[in-house]
Amino acid sequence: MNQKTGLNHRMLRWVVALGVGFALAILAFDRISDPQPRLQRMREEAVVLTAREILQSYVSPLDDFEVVDPLSPDRKVGKVFVYPAGDGWEVSGHYRRNRADNWHPYLISLDARMDLVSLAVRDGNDRLIGMSAQDPKFSAVP
């Protein structure tokens, strides 16, 4: 006990430590019991998987291809994102048709039902450039 003030600092430390610990426990419980972040993550995963299928149907319908997107990011290749935009979603990433191919960036916009609104790729492939002239939802630039 401090003679001048009459405070017991040892007891005060315990009270502060217990108060801070209790507050942290309440915050942690509140965070893990909130279902919204998990539901948002599930929606985002579904959007990215749909975007992958649409992208493959355009750029490499018969063959496998490699993709870097929000579910499989690779900072060496470039930035990726999934973002709610208006009533739909936007997903960006990179793809290549095989190891000899360079990485090509893409941006895909989906509506609320996850139907294609637009797909833009930077790829000089002749087949893709020809497709972009015929499909108003698809654009390919070299």
mmCIF file of C-alpha atoms in Angstrom:
data_model
loop_
_atom_site.group_PDB
_atom_site.id
_atom_site.type_symbol
_atom_site.label_atom_id
_atom_site.label_comp_id
_atom_site.label_asym_id
_atom_site.label_seq_id
_atom_site.Cartn_x
_atom_site.Cartn_y
_atom_site.Cartn_z
ATOM 1 C CA MET A 1 0.000 0.000 0.000
ATOM 2 C CA ASN A 2 1.312 3.411 -0.929
ATOM 3 C CA GLN A 3 1.639 5.484 2.245
ATOM 4 C CA LYS A 4 0.898 8.838 0.589
ATOM 5 C CA THR A 5 -2.162 7.967 -1.541
ATOM 6 C CA GLY A 6 -3.525 4.894 0.202
ATOM 7 C CA LEU A 7 -3.682 2.894 -3.092
ATOM 8 C CA ASN A 8 -2.737 -0.725 -3.321
ATOM 9 C CA HIS A 9 -1.008 -0.842 -6.727
ATOM 10 C CA ARG A 10 -0.748 -4.607 -6.725
ATOM 11 C CA MET A 11 -4.516 -4.940 -6.399
ATOM 12 C CA LEU A 12 -5.122 -2.169 -8.957
ATOM 13 C CA ARG A 13 -2.954 -4.023 -11.522
ATOM 14 C CA TRP A 14 -5.075 -7.153 -11.100
ATOM 15 C CA VAL A 15 -8.306 -5.217 -11.525
ATOM 16 C CA VAL A 16 -7.033 -3.505 -14.720
ATOM 17 C CA ALA A 17 -5.675 -6.799 -16.120
ATOM 18 C CA LEU A 18 -8.966 -8.609 -15.467
ATOM 19 C CA GLY A 19 -10.960 -5.727 -16.964
ATOM 20 C CA VAL A 20 -8.857 -5.662 -20.139
ATOM 21 C CA GLY A 21 -8.962 -9.474 -20.420
ATOM 22 C CA PHE A 22 -12.724 -9.531 -19.991
ATOM 23 C CA ALA A 23 -13.181 -6.794 -22.628
ATOM 24 C CA LEU A 24 -10.951 -8.685 -25.098
ATOM 25 C CA ALA A 25 -12.856 -11.913 -24.477
ATOM 26 C CA ILE A 26 -16.174 -10.197 -25.215
ATOM 27 C CA LEU A 27 -14.791 -8.647 -28.431
ATOM 28 C CA ALA A 28 -13.323 -11.976 -29.584
ATOM 29 C CA PHE A 29 -16.574 -13.828 -28.910
ATOM 30 C CA ASP A 30 -18.568 -11.164 -30.744
ATOM 31 C CA ARG A 31 -16.257 -11.399 -33.752
ATOM 32 C CA ILE A 32 -16.293 -15.210 -34.071
ATOM 33 C CA SER A 33 -20.036 -15.480 -33.498
ATOM 34 C CA ASP A 34 -20.919 -12.956 -36.242
ATOM 35 C CA PRO A 35 -22.060 -14.960 -39.317
ATOM 36 C CA GLN A 36 -21.788 -12.046 -41.784
ATOM 37 C CA PRO A 37 -18.056 -12.362 -42.612
ATOM 38 C CA ARG A 38 -18.457 -16.107 -43.286
ATOM 39 C CA LEU A 39 -21.508 -15.528 -45.475
ATOM 40 C CA GLN A 40 -19.707 -12.774 -47.395
ATOM 41 C CA ARG A 41 -16.719 -15.079 -47.948
ATOM 42 C CA MET A 42 -19.021 -17.847 -49.225
ATOM 43 C CA ARG A 43 -20.664 -15.421 -51.683
ATOM 44 C CA GLU A 44 -17.276 -14.197 -52.885
ATOM 45 C CA GLU A 45 -16.018 -17.760 -53.393
ATOM 46 C CA ALA A 46 -19.116 -18.634 -55.438
ATOM 47 C CA VAL A 47 -18.627 -15.516 -57.585
ATOM 48 C CA VAL A 48 -14.960 -16.316 -58.248
ATOM 49 C CA LEU A 49 -15.722 -19.941 -59.154
ATOM 50 C CA THR A 50 -18.425 -18.779 -61.585
ATOM 51 C CA ALA A 51 -16.022 -16.212 -63.049
ATOM 52 C CA ARG A 52 -13.438 -18.968 -63.589
ATOM 53 C CA GLU A 53 -15.939 -21.090 -65.509
ATOM 54 C CA ILE A 54 -16.981 -18.171 -67.719
ATOM 55 C CA LEU A 55 -13.374 -17.150 -68.318
ATOM 56 C CA GLN A 56 -12.388 -20.681 -69.315
ATOM 57 C CA SER A 57 -15.361 -20.974 -71.657
ATOM 58 C CA TYR A 58 -14.048 -17.952 -73.563
ATOM 59 C CA VAL A 59 -10.248 -18.240 -73.486
ATOM 60 C CA SER A 60 -9.609 -21.988 -73.331
ATOM 61 C CA PRO A 61 -12.813 -23.998 -73.725
ATOM 62 C CA LEU A 62 -11.184 -27.307 -74.662
ATOM 63 C CA ASP A 63 -7.976 -27.224 -72.632
ATOM 64 C CA ASP A 64 -6.994 -26.627 -69.058
ATOM 65 C CA PHE A 65 -5.548 -23.261 -68.227
ATOM 66 C CA GLU A 66 -3.869 -21.651 -65.233
ATOM 67 C CA VAL A 67 -5.589 -18.865 -63.389
ATOM 68 C CA VAL A 68 -4.531 -16.454 -60.665
ATOM 69 C CA ASP A 69 -7.594 -15.022 -58.941
ATOM 70 C CA PRO A 70 -8.799 -14.126 -55.436
ATOM 71 C CA LEU A 71 -9.027 -17.830 -54.500
ATOM 72 C CA SER A 72 -5.486 -18.531 -55.687
ATOM 73 C CA PRO A 73 -3.543 -15.258 -55.560
ATOM 74 C CA ASP A 74 0.080 -14.965 -56.629
ATOM 75 C CA ARG A 75 1.651 -11.576 -55.986
ATOM 76 C CA LYS A 76 4.444 -12.303 -58.444
ATOM 77 C CA VAL A 77 1.878 -12.402 -61.274
ATOM 78 C CA GLY A 78 -0.172 -9.364 -60.233
ATOM 79 C CA LYS A 79 -3.006 -8.033 -58.132
ATOM 80 C CA VAL A 80 -6.388 -9.719 -58.013
ATOM 81 C CA PHE A 81 -9.714 -8.764 -56.457
ATOM 82 C CA VAL A 82 -13.356 -9.658 -56.047
ATOM 83 C CA TYR A 83 -15.532 -6.645 -55.387
ATOM 84 C CA PRO A 84 -19.259 -6.026 -55.056
ATOM 85 C CA ALA A 85 -20.119 -3.457 -57.725
ATOM 86 C CA GLY A 86 -23.630 -2.050 -57.900
ATOM 87 C CA ASP A 87 -26.030 -4.981 -58.103
ATOM 88 C CA GLY A 88 -23.310 -7.411 -59.152
ATOM 89 C CA TRP A 89 -19.643 -8.254 -58.839
ATOM 90 C CA GLU A 90 -16.292 -7.573 -60.439
ATOM 91 C CA VAL A 91 -13.449 -10.088 -60.438
ATOM 92 C CA SER A 92 -9.965 -9.482 -61.761
ATOM 93 C CA GLY A 93 -7.011 -11.755 -62.171
ATOM 94 C CA HIS A 94 -4.621 -13.286 -64.674
ATOM 95 C CA TYR A 95 -4.619 -16.423 -66.806
ATOM 96 C CA ARG A 96 -2.433 -18.306 -69.228
ATOM 97 C CA ARG A 97 -3.277 -21.192 -71.516
ATOM 98 C CA ASN A 98 0.003 -23.077 -70.903
ATOM 99 C CA ARG A 99 3.424 -22.559 -69.363
ATOM 100 C CA ALA A 100 4.827 -21.134 -72.620
ATOM 101 C CA ASP A 101 2.108 -18.464 -72.662
ATOM 102 C CA ASN A 102 2.496 -15.117 -70.885
ATOM 103 C CA TRP A 103 0.093 -14.131 -68.124
ATOM 104 C CA HIS A 104 -2.894 -12.163 -69.414
ATOM 105 C CA PRO A 105 -4.939 -9.852 -67.146
ATOM 106 C CA TYR A 106 -8.719 -10.028 -67.171
ATOM 107 C CA LEU A 107 -11.664 -8.184 -65.637
ATOM 108 C CA ILE A 108 -15.071 -9.794 -65.491
ATOM 109 C CA SER A 109 -18.332 -8.189 -64.390
ATOM 110 C CA LEU A 110 -21.254 -10.312 -63.248
ATOM 111 C CA ASP A 111 -24.786 -9.319 -62.336
ATOM 112 C CA ALA A 112 -26.541 -10.290 -59.093
ATOM 113 C CA ARG A 113 -27.549 -13.677 -60.561
ATOM 114 C CA MET A 114 -23.891 -14.247 -61.529
ATOM 115 C CA ASP A 115 -24.583 -13.960 -65.248
ATOM 116 C CA LEU A 116 -21.933 -12.371 -67.453
ATOM 117 C CA VAL A 117 -22.210 -8.621 -67.976
ATOM 118 C CA SER A 118 -18.773 -8.101 -69.525
ATOM 119 C CA LEU A 119 -15.393 -9.787 -69.855
ATOM 120 C CA ALA A 120 -12.273 -7.888 -70.879
ATOM 121 C CA VAL A 121 -8.919 -9.579 -71.495
ATOM 122 C CA ARG A 122 -5.562 -8.301 -72.668
ATOM 123 C CA ASP A 123 -4.580 -11.077 -75.037
ATOM 124 C CA GLY A 124 -3.444 -10.892 -78.662
ATOM 125 C CA ASN A 125 -4.768 -14.342 -79.565
ATOM 126 C CA ASP A 126 -6.377 -14.170 -83.040
ATOM 127 C CA ARG A 127 -9.317 -16.381 -82.028
ATOM 128 C CA LEU A 128 -10.113 -14.138 -79.039
ATOM 129 C CA ILE A 129 -9.829 -10.932 -81.052
ATOM 130 C CA GLY A 130 -12.207 -12.410 -83.640
ATOM 131 C CA MET A 131 -14.650 -13.407 -80.881
ATOM 132 C CA SER A 132 -14.564 -9.919 -79.382
ATOM 133 C CA ALA A 133 -15.727 -8.448 -82.693
ATOM 134 C CA GLN A 134 -18.837 -10.675 -82.578
ATOM 135 C CA ASP A 135 -19.710 -10.749 -78.861
ATOM 136 C CA PRO A 136 -20.677 -7.392 -77.274
ATOM 137 C CA LYS A 137 -20.011 -8.767 -73.757
ATOM 138 C CA PHE A 138 -16.452 -9.777 -74.610
ATOM 139 C CA SER A 139 -13.464 -7.616 -75.482
ATOM 140 C CA ALA A 140 -9.926 -8.707 -76.230
ATOM 141 C CA VAL A 141 -7.130 -6.263 -76.913
ATOM 142 C CA PRO A 142 -3.484 -7.113 -77.622
#
